C-alpha cells in the first residue's frame, strides 16, 4: 500500500427535505384540514480516527464527499427521514485543516475520536405547522435548508514514541529493521527511505514502544533541498529523538551540526526534544577510531554518544533502554528524577 500523508478533499452536508402541502380528505370523516409533514434533516459530515489505518491513500481516489439530502415530508403528517451521514475514517494522528492549510480544525490524536465537521440543513416545515385560527387552510410549506460545504486538508502525523533522525545513509532503516519486525527498504545509496516507516520495539512483555524512521535530511532541507522537512511532522509527537550518525564518514561533527540546524529551522519544538545521540556503524571502525569519533561528538554535543551497530547489534540494547526511559517519562510512569510514579486509585486507597 502506498503511503500518503496529505490530501485535499471537498465535503458537503446534505440539504434538508422540503415540507409537504397536504390536506386530509377521508370519507365519512368531517372537518378535514392540513396534514403535511416536515422534511427530514440533511446528513452530517463526520471524521473519525480508526485503528488499523496508517495512510490517507483512500482519499487520493475520491476527493468529493457529499451527505444525503433529507427525505421530503408527506401527507398524514408523515415526516421525512434524515439524510444519511458521511463518515471519513482516517488514521490516528490525522489533523483536519482549513483550506488555507494553516488553521487546525480538529486534531485526532487518539483512537475512536469522532467529530462533526459539517451539519446538515434542517428540514422544511409542512403546512400543518402554519395552521391557526386565522389561516385554517395554509397552502404553503418551507423548503429544506441548504447544506454546508467547504474544502479541507487532511494531514497525517504518525503517532510514535521515538523518532529517528539523521543524514541519508546514517543507517536508520537498518537500525529499525534490527530492533523491530519492520522491514523497510535497505540499500547502499542515499534516500533509500522515501516515506516514513513505523516499527514496534519489544524489550519485554511490559516494555513496548513505537519507533518512527523518516527520510534522511540534508543541509538546506528546511529550504526544500532533497526531500525537504515535510516528513519531520511525523516525529513531532514523539517523546524524544534518536540522532544516528554514520561513524564511517570523515566529519561526524559536521553531520551532527547539519541535523541540529535543520531541526531548529523546522521549529515546532523538535530542537527542544530530548536527543539521544548515537554513533552508528561501529562494526566498521577500529577501537581507536571509535574513541576518536566519540570524543569529537562529545566535545560538540556535551554528552557521550552511544556506540551502536544495527548490523552486529552491538550497543543496541543500551540505546533502546535509554529511549524507553524517556518514553516512560512522557507517559508519566517515572518522574524526571527517575523515581517510579504510582498512579492514584480513584476514591483513595482501599484494602
mmCIF file of C-alpha atoms in Angstrom:
data_model
loop_
_atom_site.group_PDB
_atom_site.id
_atom_site.type_symbol
_atom_site.label_atom_id
_atom_site.label_comp_id
_atom_site.label_asym_id
_atom_site.label_seq_id
_atom_site.Cartn_x
_atom_site.Cartn_y
_atom_site.Cartn_z
ATOM 1 C CA UNK A 1 0.000 0.000 0.000
ATOM 2 C CA UNK A 2 1.336 3.428 -0.938
ATOM 3 C CA UNK A 3 1.969 5.985 1.790
ATOM 4 C CA UNK A 4 0.098 9.271 1.566
ATOM 5 C CA UNK A 5 0.157 11.785 4.398
ATOM 6 C CA UNK A 6 -1.649 14.773 2.840
ATOM 7 C CA UNK A 7 -4.905 15.069 0.931
ATOM 8 C CA UNK A 8 -7.235 17.895 -0.059
ATOM 9 C CA UNK A 9 -10.913 16.975 -0.186
ATOM 10 C CA UNK A 10 -14.298 18.615 -0.679
ATOM 11 C CA UNK A 11 -17.067 17.927 1.820
ATOM 12 C CA UNK A 12 -20.724 18.908 1.744
ATOM 13 C CA UNK A 13 -23.527 18.205 4.174
ATOM 14 C CA UNK A 14 -26.971 17.259 2.918
ATOM 15 C CA UNK A 15 -29.838 19.640 2.222
ATOM 16 C CA UNK A 16 -32.917 19.446 4.381
ATOM 17 C CA UNK A 17 -36.012 17.870 2.881
ATOM 18 C CA UNK A 18 -38.928 20.082 1.869
ATOM 19 C CA UNK A 19 -42.104 20.248 3.896
ATOM 20 C CA UNK A 20 -45.330 18.889 2.424
ATOM 21 C CA UNK A 21 -48.528 20.710 1.469
ATOM 22 C CA UNK A 22 -51.306 18.216 2.045
ATOM 23 C CA UNK A 23 -54.934 18.206 3.223
ATOM 24 C CA UNK A 24 -56.829 15.470 4.961
ATOM 25 C CA UNK A 25 -59.711 14.162 2.888
ATOM 26 C CA UNK A 26 -61.247 10.935 4.154
ATOM 27 C CA UNK A 27 -64.679 9.560 3.550
ATOM 28 C CA UNK A 28 -67.093 9.765 6.482
ATOM 29 C CA UNK A 29 -64.607 11.890 8.484
ATOM 30 C CA UNK A 30 -65.688 15.536 8.665
ATOM 31 C CA UNK A 31 -63.578 18.601 9.345
ATOM 32 C CA UNK A 32 -60.569 17.747 7.207
ATOM 33 C CA UNK A 33 -57.579 20.039 7.386
ATOM 34 C CA UNK A 34 -53.874 20.439 6.634
ATOM 35 C CA UNK A 35 -51.764 17.359 7.413
ATOM 36 C CA UNK A 36 -48.462 17.964 5.584
ATOM 37 C CA UNK A 37 -45.413 16.597 7.398
ATOM 38 C CA UNK A 38 -41.979 18.179 7.875
ATOM 39 C CA UNK A 39 -38.970 17.390 5.742
ATOM 40 C CA UNK A 40 -36.087 15.359 7.164
ATOM 41 C CA UNK A 41 -32.767 16.844 8.245
ATOM 42 C CA UNK A 42 -29.855 16.601 5.812
ATOM 43 C CA UNK A 43 -26.982 14.241 6.532
ATOM 44 C CA UNK A 44 -23.960 15.416 8.550
ATOM 45 C CA UNK A 45 -20.268 15.045 7.706
ATOM 46 C CA UNK A 46 -18.124 13.388 10.399
ATOM 47 C CA UNK A 47 -14.458 12.497 10.731
ATOM 48 C CA UNK A 48 -13.407 9.514 12.853
ATOM 49 C CA UNK A 49 -9.973 8.217 13.846
ATOM 50 C CA UNK A 50 -9.742 4.472 13.315
ATOM 51 C CA UNK A 51 -7.168 1.896 14.360
ATOM 52 C CA UNK A 52 -5.549 -0.170 11.649
ATOM 53 C CA UNK A 53 -5.057 2.718 9.213
ATOM 54 C CA UNK A 54 -1.669 4.326 8.596
ATOM 55 C CA UNK A 55 -2.106 6.211 5.328
ATOM 56 C CA UNK A 56 -4.527 8.600 3.606
ATOM 57 C CA UNK A 57 -4.302 6.743 0.301
ATOM 58 C CA UNK A 58 -8.095 6.242 0.159
ATOM 59 C CA UNK A 59 -8.551 9.990 -0.274
ATOM 60 C CA UNK A 60 -6.379 10.002 -3.369
ATOM 61 C CA UNK A 61 -9.018 8.193 -5.404
ATOM 62 C CA UNK A 62 -12.042 10.003 -4.003
ATOM 63 C CA UNK A 63 -11.897 13.698 -3.164
ATOM 64 C CA UNK A 64 -15.600 14.634 -3.011
ATOM 65 C CA UNK A 65 -17.832 13.542 -0.147
ATOM 66 C CA UNK A 66 -21.487 14.594 -0.009
ATOM 67 C CA UNK A 67 -24.034 13.612 2.604
ATOM 68 C CA UNK A 68 -27.557 12.676 1.511
ATOM 69 C CA UNK A 69 -30.491 15.059 1.316
ATOM 70 C CA UNK A 70 -33.276 14.571 3.846
ATOM 71 C CA UNK A 71 -36.474 12.995 2.576
ATOM 72 C CA UNK A 72 -39.417 15.261 1.876
ATOM 73 C CA UNK A 73 -42.441 15.356 4.148
ATOM 74 C CA UNK A 74 -45.671 13.614 3.137
ATOM 75 C CA UNK A 75 -49.357 13.713 3.898
ATOM 76 C CA UNK A 76 -50.939 12.322 7.039
ATOM 77 C CA UNK A 77 -48.310 14.290 8.984
ATOM 78 C CA UNK A 78 -45.551 11.889 7.970
ATOM 79 C CA UNK A 79 -42.153 13.496 8.464
ATOM 80 C CA UNK A 80 -39.283 12.766 6.101
ATOM 81 C CA UNK A 81 -36.374 10.591 7.193
ATOM 82 C CA UNK A 82 -32.963 12.106 7.981
ATOM 83 C CA UNK A 83 -30.385 12.003 5.198
ATOM 84 C CA UNK A 84 -27.534 9.501 5.512
ATOM 85 C CA UNK A 85 -24.358 10.842 7.134
ATOM 86 C CA UNK A 86 -20.872 10.701 5.652
ATOM 87 C CA UNK A 87 -18.115 9.416 7.968
ATOM 88 C CA UNK A 88 -14.492 9.964 6.962
ATOM 89 C CA UNK A 89 -12.353 7.233 8.550
ATOM 90 C CA UNK A 90 -8.773 8.438 8.964
ATOM 91 C CA UNK A 91 -5.657 7.134 10.756
ATOM 92 C CA UNK A 92 -4.950 8.127 14.328
ATOM 93 C CA UNK A 93 -2.815 11.266 14.304
ATOM 94 C CA UNK A 94 -4.641 12.962 11.429
ATOM 95 C CA UNK A 95 -5.190 16.701 11.561
ATOM 96 C CA UNK A 96 -8.046 18.432 9.734
ATOM 97 C CA UNK A 97 -7.000 21.836 8.413
ATOM 98 C CA UNK A 98 -8.885 24.663 6.759
ATOM 99 C CA UNK A 99 -8.358 25.397 3.080
ATOM 100 C CA UNK A 100 -5.527 27.790 3.989
ATOM 101 C CA UNK A 101 -3.578 24.711 5.187
ATOM 102 C CA UNK A 102 -2.670 26.517 8.407
ATOM 103 C CA UNK A 103 -5.755 26.662 10.642
ATOM 104 C CA UNK A 104 -6.141 23.354 12.508
ATOM 105 C CA UNK A 105 -9.826 22.500 12.882
ATOM 106 C CA UNK A 106 -9.512 19.072 14.514
ATOM 107 C CA UNK A 107 -6.575 17.031 15.817
ATOM 108 C CA UNK A 108 -7.472 13.338 16.005
ATOM 109 C CA UNK A 109 -4.611 12.162 18.209
ATOM 110 C CA UNK A 110 -6.498 9.366 19.977
ATOM 111 C CA UNK A 111 -8.275 6.298 18.570
ATOM 112 C CA UNK A 112 -12.063 6.379 18.457
ATOM 113 C CA UNK A 113 -12.410 10.165 18.278
ATOM 114 C CA UNK A 114 -15.401 11.290 16.202
ATOM 115 C CA UNK A 115 -16.010 14.944 15.386
ATOM 116 C CA UNK A 116 -18.738 16.590 13.314
ATOM 117 C CA UNK A 117 -17.287 18.776 10.565
ATOM 118 C CA UNK A 118 -20.490 19.988 8.887
ATOM 119 C CA UNK A 119 -24.133 19.872 9.979
ATOM 120 C CA UNK A 120 -26.889 19.013 7.537
ATOM 121 C CA UNK A 121 -29.614 21.515 6.723
ATOM 122 C CA UNK A 122 -32.839 21.458 8.743
ATOM 123 C CA UNK A 123 -35.933 20.074 7.106
ATOM 124 C CA UNK A 124 -38.679 22.453 5.996
ATOM 125 C CA UNK A 125 -41.979 22.714 7.875
ATOM 126 C CA UNK A 126 -45.088 21.188 6.387
ATOM 127 C CA UNK A 127 -48.321 23.161 6.107
ATOM 128 C CA UNK A 128 -49.574 21.619 9.365
ATOM 129 C CA UNK A 129 -47.163 23.912 11.206
ATOM 130 C CA UNK A 130 -48.846 27.034 9.800
ATOM 131 C CA UNK A 131 -52.500 26.356 10.631
ATOM 132 C CA UNK A 132 -54.163 28.601 13.141
ATOM 133 C CA UNK A 133 -57.410 30.461 13.939
ATOM 134 C CA UNK A 134 -56.798 32.972 11.160
ATOM 135 C CA UNK A 135 -55.326 30.689 8.496
ATOM 136 C CA UNK A 136 -57.050 27.346 8.869
ATOM 137 C CA UNK A 137 -56.051 26.020 5.466
ATOM 138 C CA UNK A 138 -52.451 27.114 4.768
ATOM 139 C CA UNK A 139 -51.303 26.222 1.278
ATOM 140 C CA UNK A 140 -47.578 26.708 1.672
ATOM 141 C CA UNK A 141 -44.642 24.830 3.258
ATOM 142 C CA UNK A 142 -40.992 25.645 3.790
ATOM 143 C CA UNK A 143 -38.227 24.266 1.578
ATOM 144 C CA UNK A 144 -35.362 22.477 3.259
ATOM 145 C CA UNK A 145 -32.341 24.418 4.460
ATOM 146 C CA UNK A 146 -29.231 24.271 2.291
ATOM 147 C CA UNK A 147 -26.318 22.169 3.499
ATOM 148 C CA UNK A 148 -22.824 23.471 4.192
ATOM 149 C CA UNK A 149 -19.749 22.948 2.042
ATOM 150 C CA UNK A 150 -16.012 23.564 2.244
ATOM 151 C CA UNK A 151 -12.599 22.333 1.130
ATOM 152 C CA UNK A 152 -10.346 20.896 3.817
ATOM 153 C CA UNK A 153 -6.883 19.396 4.092
ATOM 154 C CA UNK A 154 -6.130 16.128 5.852
ATOM 155 C CA UNK A 155 -2.587 15.908 7.212
ATOM 156 C CA UNK A 156 -1.283 12.775 8.896
ATOM 157 C CA UNK A 157 1.265 12.916 11.698
ATOM 158 C CA UNK A 158 2.128 9.390 12.723
ATOM 159 C CA UNK A 159 1.919 8.518 16.410
ATOM 160 C CA UNK A 160 5.353 7.289 17.526
ATOM 161 C CA UNK A 161 7.125 7.289 20.888
ATOM 162 C CA UNK A 162 10.621 7.679 19.456
ATOM 163 C CA UNK A 163 11.743 9.281 16.194
ATOM 164 C CA UNK A 164 14.893 8.502 14.200
ATOM 165 C CA UNK A 165 16.794 11.438 12.713
ATOM 166 C CA UNK A 166 19.979 11.576 10.699
ATOM 167 C CA UNK A 167 21.588 12.172 7.337
ATOM 168 C CA UNK A 168 20.865 9.845 4.401
ATOM 169 C CA UNK A 169 22.817 6.590 4.768
ATOM 170 C CA UNK A 170 23.133 7.051 8.533
ATOM 171 C CA UNK A 171 21.747 3.523 8.942
ATOM 172 C CA UNK A 172 18.302 4.426 10.265
ATOM 173 C CA UNK A 173 16.408 1.815 8.240
ATOM 174 C CA UNK A 174 18.927 -0.890 9.139
ATOM 175 C CA UNK A 175 18.588 0.076 12.790
ATOM 176 C CA UNK A 176 14.787 -0.046 12.585
ATOM 177 C CA UNK A 177 14.835 -3.491 10.982
ATOM 178 C CA UNK A 178 17.251 -4.702 13.685
ATOM 179 C CA UNK A 179 15.154 -3.574 16.648
ATOM 180 C CA UNK A 180 11.647 -4.313 15.334
ATOM 181 C CA UNK A 181 9.717 -6.507 12.927
ATOM 182 C CA UNK A 182 9.537 -3.680 10.383
ATOM 183 C CA UNK A 183 11.208 -4.391 7.056
ATOM 184 C CA UNK A 184 11.994 -1.078 5.382
ATOM 185 C CA UNK A 185 13.985 -0.969 2.175
ATOM 186 C CA UNK A 186 17.736 -1.024 2.873
ATOM 187 C CA UNK A 187 20.334 -0.153 0.234
ATOM 188 C CA UNK A 188 23.792 1.410 -0.032
ATOM 189 C CA UNK A 189 22.689 4.652 -1.685
ATOM 190 C CA UNK A 190 21.217 7.867 -0.243
ATOM 191 C CA UNK A 191 17.468 8.471 0.024
ATOM 192 C CA UNK A 192 16.578 4.785 0.066
ATOM 193 C CA UNK A 193 13.822 5.711 2.510
ATOM 194 C CA UNK A 194 11.250 7.847 0.720
ATOM 195 C CA UNK A 195 8.361 7.535 3.165
ATOM 196 C CA UNK A 196 8.180 7.147 6.980
ATOM 197 C CA UNK A 197 8.242 3.656 8.479
ATOM 198 C CA UNK A 198 6.953 2.522 11.857
ATOM 199 C CA UNK A 199 8.229 -0.341 13.968
ATOM 200 C CA UNK A 200 7.233 -1.796 17.337
ATOM 201 C CA UNK A 201 10.129 -2.395 19.750
ATOM 202 C CA UNK A 202 9.611 -5.208 22.287
ATOM 203 C CA UNK A 203 12.098 -5.037 25.135
ATOM 204 C CA UNK A 204 9.864 -7.232 27.304
ATOM 205 C CA UNK A 205 6.142 -8.057 27.510
ATOM 206 C CA UNK A 206 5.588 -4.874 29.533
ATOM 207 C CA UNK A 207 8.146 -2.668 27.750
ATOM 208 C CA UNK A 208 6.972 -1.790 24.270
ATOM 209 C CA UNK A 209 7.139 1.410 22.254
ATOM 210 C CA UNK A 210 6.789 2.592 18.671
ATOM 211 C CA UNK A 211 9.734 3.969 16.740
ATOM 212 C CA UNK A 212 9.481 6.007 13.518
ATOM 213 C CA UNK A 213 12.064 6.170 10.743
ATOM 214 C CA UNK A 214 11.766 9.203 8.469
ATOM 215 C CA UNK A 215 13.659 10.019 5.250
ATOM 216 C CA UNK A 216 17.124 11.451 5.813
ATOM 217 C CA UNK A 217 17.778 15.165 5.982
ATOM 218 C CA UNK A 218 20.483 17.060 4.141
ATOM 219 C CA UNK A 219 21.810 20.567 4.551
ATOM 220 C CA UNK A 220 19.225 23.046 3.308
ATOM 221 C CA UNK A 221 16.304 20.664 3.873
ATOM 222 C CA UNK A 222 14.395 23.431 5.669
ATOM 223 C CA UNK A 223 14.541 25.396 2.404
ATOM 224 C CA UNK A 224 13.348 22.444 0.320
ATOM 225 C CA UNK A 225 16.613 20.701 -0.541
ATOM 226 C CA UNK A 226 16.404 16.938 -1.004
ATOM 227 C CA UNK A 227 13.083 15.693 0.327
ATOM 228 C CA UNK A 228 12.834 18.802 2.483
ATOM 229 C CA UNK A 229 11.451 18.702 6.019
ATOM 230 C CA UNK A 230 7.965 17.574 5.044
ATOM 231 C CA UNK A 231 8.238 14.298 6.942
ATOM 232 C CA UNK A 232 9.540 15.834 10.172
ATOM 233 C CA UNK A 233 5.923 16.306 11.193
ATOM 234 C CA UNK A 234 5.753 12.565 11.805
ATOM 235 C CA UNK A 235 8.138 12.848 14.771
ATOM 236 C CA UNK A 236 6.576 15.977 16.302
ATOM 237 C CA UNK A 237 4.544 13.847 18.725
ATOM 238 C CA UNK A 238 7.454 11.618 19.764
ATOM 239 C CA UNK A 239 8.857 11.648 23.290
ATOM 240 C CA UNK A 240 12.436 12.039 22.097
ATOM 241 C CA UNK A 241 14.669 11.654 19.078
ATOM 242 C CA UNK A 242 17.431 9.160 18.413
ATOM 243 C CA UNK A 243 20.042 11.003 16.365
ATOM 244 C CA UNK A 244 22.050 8.448 14.395
ATOM 245 C CA UNK A 245 25.385 9.490 12.943
ATOM 246 C CA UNK A 246 27.305 7.419 10.427
ATOM 247 C CA UNK A 247 30.603 6.577 12.099
ATOM 248 C CA UNK A 248 32.275 5.705 8.795
ATOM 249 C CA UNK A 249 32.140 9.262 7.426
ATOM 250 C CA UNK A 250 35.063 11.623 7.794
ATOM 251 C CA UNK A 251 33.456 14.543 9.666
ATOM 252 C CA UNK A 252 30.959 13.321 12.266
ATOM 253 C CA UNK A 253 30.813 16.755 13.916
ATOM 254 C CA UNK A 254 29.603 18.402 10.714
ATOM 255 C CA UNK A 255 26.949 15.692 10.316
ATOM 256 C CA UNK A 256 25.733 16.435 13.844
ATOM 257 C CA UNK A 257 25.592 20.181 13.217
ATOM 258 C CA UNK A 258 23.675 19.785 9.943
ATOM 259 C CA UNK A 259 20.846 17.812 11.546
ATOM 260 C CA UNK A 260 20.676 20.097 14.585
ATOM 261 C CA UNK A 261 20.479 23.102 12.286
ATOM 262 C CA UNK A 262 17.629 21.618 10.265
ATOM 263 C CA UNK A 263 15.680 20.679 13.414
ATOM 264 C CA UNK A 264 15.993 24.232 14.723
ATOM 265 C CA UNK A 265 14.998 25.695 11.350
ATOM 266 C CA UNK A 266 11.899 23.462 11.221
ATOM 267 C CA UNK A 267 10.702 24.568 14.654
ATOM 268 C CA UNK A 268 7.583 23.021 16.251
ATOM 269 C CA UNK A 269 9.675 22.174 19.331
ATOM 270 C CA UNK A 270 11.746 19.457 17.640
ATOM 271 C CA UNK A 271 15.045 21.061 18.637
ATOM 272 C CA UNK A 272 13.882 21.104 22.270
ATOM 273 C CA UNK A 273 13.089 17.396 22.446
ATOM 274 C CA UNK A 274 15.400 15.104 24.370
ATOM 275 C CA UNK A 275 18.039 13.897 21.934
ATOM 276 C CA UNK A 276 19.702 10.509 22.324
ATOM 277 C CA UNK A 277 22.946 10.688 20.378
ATOM 278 C CA UNK A 278 24.330 7.509 18.831
ATOM 279 C CA UNK A 279 27.400 6.788 16.701
ATOM 280 C CA UNK A 280 26.287 4.094 14.275
ATOM 281 C CA UNK A 281 28.138 1.525 12.138
ATOM 282 C CA UNK A 282 30.875 0.968 14.725
ATOM 283 C CA UNK A 283 31.314 -2.570 13.402
ATOM 284 C CA UNK A 284 33.286 -0.989 10.546
ATOM 285 C CA UNK A 285 35.570 1.025 12.874
ATOM 286 C CA UNK A 286 38.676 0.116 14.801
ATOM 287 C CA UNK A 287 38.650 0.635 18.597
ATOM 288 C CA UNK A 288 40.884 3.682 18.164
ATOM 289 C CA UNK A 289 38.592 5.224 15.518
ATOM 290 C CA UNK A 290 35.565 4.617 17.729
ATOM 291 C CA UNK A 291 37.054 6.507 20.641
ATOM 292 C CA UNK A 292 38.309 9.333 18.449
ATOM 293 C CA UNK A 293 34.952 9.968 16.785
ATOM 294 C CA UNK A 294 33.034 9.528 20.057
ATOM 295 C CA UNK A 295 35.299 12.122 21.687
ATOM 296 C CA UNK A 296 34.676 14.555 18.825
ATOM 297 C CA UNK A 297 30.902 14.215 19.198
ATOM 298 C CA UNK A 298 31.103 14.518 22.977
ATOM 299 C CA UNK A 299 33.018 17.770 22.635
ATOM 300 C CA UNK A 300 30.382 19.404 20.427
ATOM 301 C CA UNK A 301 27.222 17.827 21.943
ATOM 302 C CA UNK A 302 28.241 17.961 25.602
ATOM 303 C CA UNK A 303 27.467 14.289 26.224
ATOM 304 C CA UNK A 304 28.985 10.993 25.202
ATOM 305 C CA UNK A 305 27.192 9.241 22.334
ATOM 306 C CA UNK A 306 26.085 5.636 22.450
ATOM 307 C CA UNK A 307 28.193 3.336 20.280
ATOM 308 C CA UNK A 308 25.907 1.072 18.272
ATOM 309 C CA UNK A 309 25.779 -1.111 15.202
ATOM 310 C CA UNK A 310 22.500 -2.037 13.534
ATOM 311 C CA UNK A 311 24.250 -4.845 11.661
ATOM 312 C CA UNK A 312 26.013 -6.613 14.538
ATOM 313 C CA UNK A 313 23.616 -5.493 17.284
ATOM 314 C CA UNK A 314 26.404 -4.124 19.449
ATOM 315 C CA UNK A 315 25.220 -1.432 21.846
ATOM 316 C CA UNK A 316 21.634 -1.557 20.548
ATOM 317 C CA UNK A 317 20.068 -2.788 23.799
ATOM 318 C CA UNK A 318 21.671 0.006 25.838
ATOM 319 C CA UNK A 319 20.389 2.601 23.346
ATOM 320 C CA UNK A 320 16.862 1.166 23.434
ATOM 321 C CA UNK A 321 16.904 1.178 27.247
ATOM 322 C CA UNK A 322 17.764 4.874 27.202
ATOM 323 C CA UNK A 323 14.922 5.501 24.750
ATOM 324 C CA UNK A 324 12.494 3.510 26.897
ATOM 325 C CA UNK A 325 13.416 5.638 29.919
ATOM 326 C CA UNK A 326 12.367 8.775 28.006
ATOM 327 C CA UNK A 327 9.142 7.126 26.859
ATOM 328 C CA UNK A 328 8.233 6.303 30.457
ATOM 329 C CA UNK A 329 8.794 9.923 31.468
ATOM 330 C CA UNK A 330 6.465 11.086 28.726
ATOM 331 C CA UNK A 331 3.819 8.573 29.762
ATOM 332 C CA UNK A 332 4.130 9.728 33.378
ATOM 333 C CA UNK A 333 5.354 6.370 34.665
ATOM 334 C CA UNK A 334 8.530 7.846 36.154
ATOM 335 C CA UNK A 335 9.453 11.342 37.328
ATOM 336 C CA UNK A 336 12.252 13.443 35.877
ATOM 337 C CA UNK A 337 14.437 12.311 38.800
ATOM 338 C CA UNK A 338 13.989 8.687 37.745
ATOM 339 C CA UNK A 339 11.578 7.733 40.527
ATOM 340 C CA UNK A 340 8.653 5.474 39.669
ATOM 341 C CA UNK A 341 5.256 7.130 39.841
ATOM 342 C CA UNK A 342 2.435 5.075 41.354
ATOM 343 C CA UNK A 343 -0.895 6.006 39.727
ATOM 344 C CA UNK A 344 -3.555 7.223 42.152
ATOM 345 C CA UNK A 345 -6.520 4.975 42.836
ATOM 346 C CA UNK A 346 -9.859 6.742 42.221
ATOM 347 C CA UNK A 347 -11.545 7.396 45.549
ATOM 348 C CA UNK A 348 -8.377 6.855 47.563
ATOM 349 C CA UNK A 349 -6.667 3.694 48.751
ATOM 350 C CA UNK A 350 -8.839 0.741 49.735
ATOM 351 C CA UNK A 351 -7.829 -2.684 51.050
#
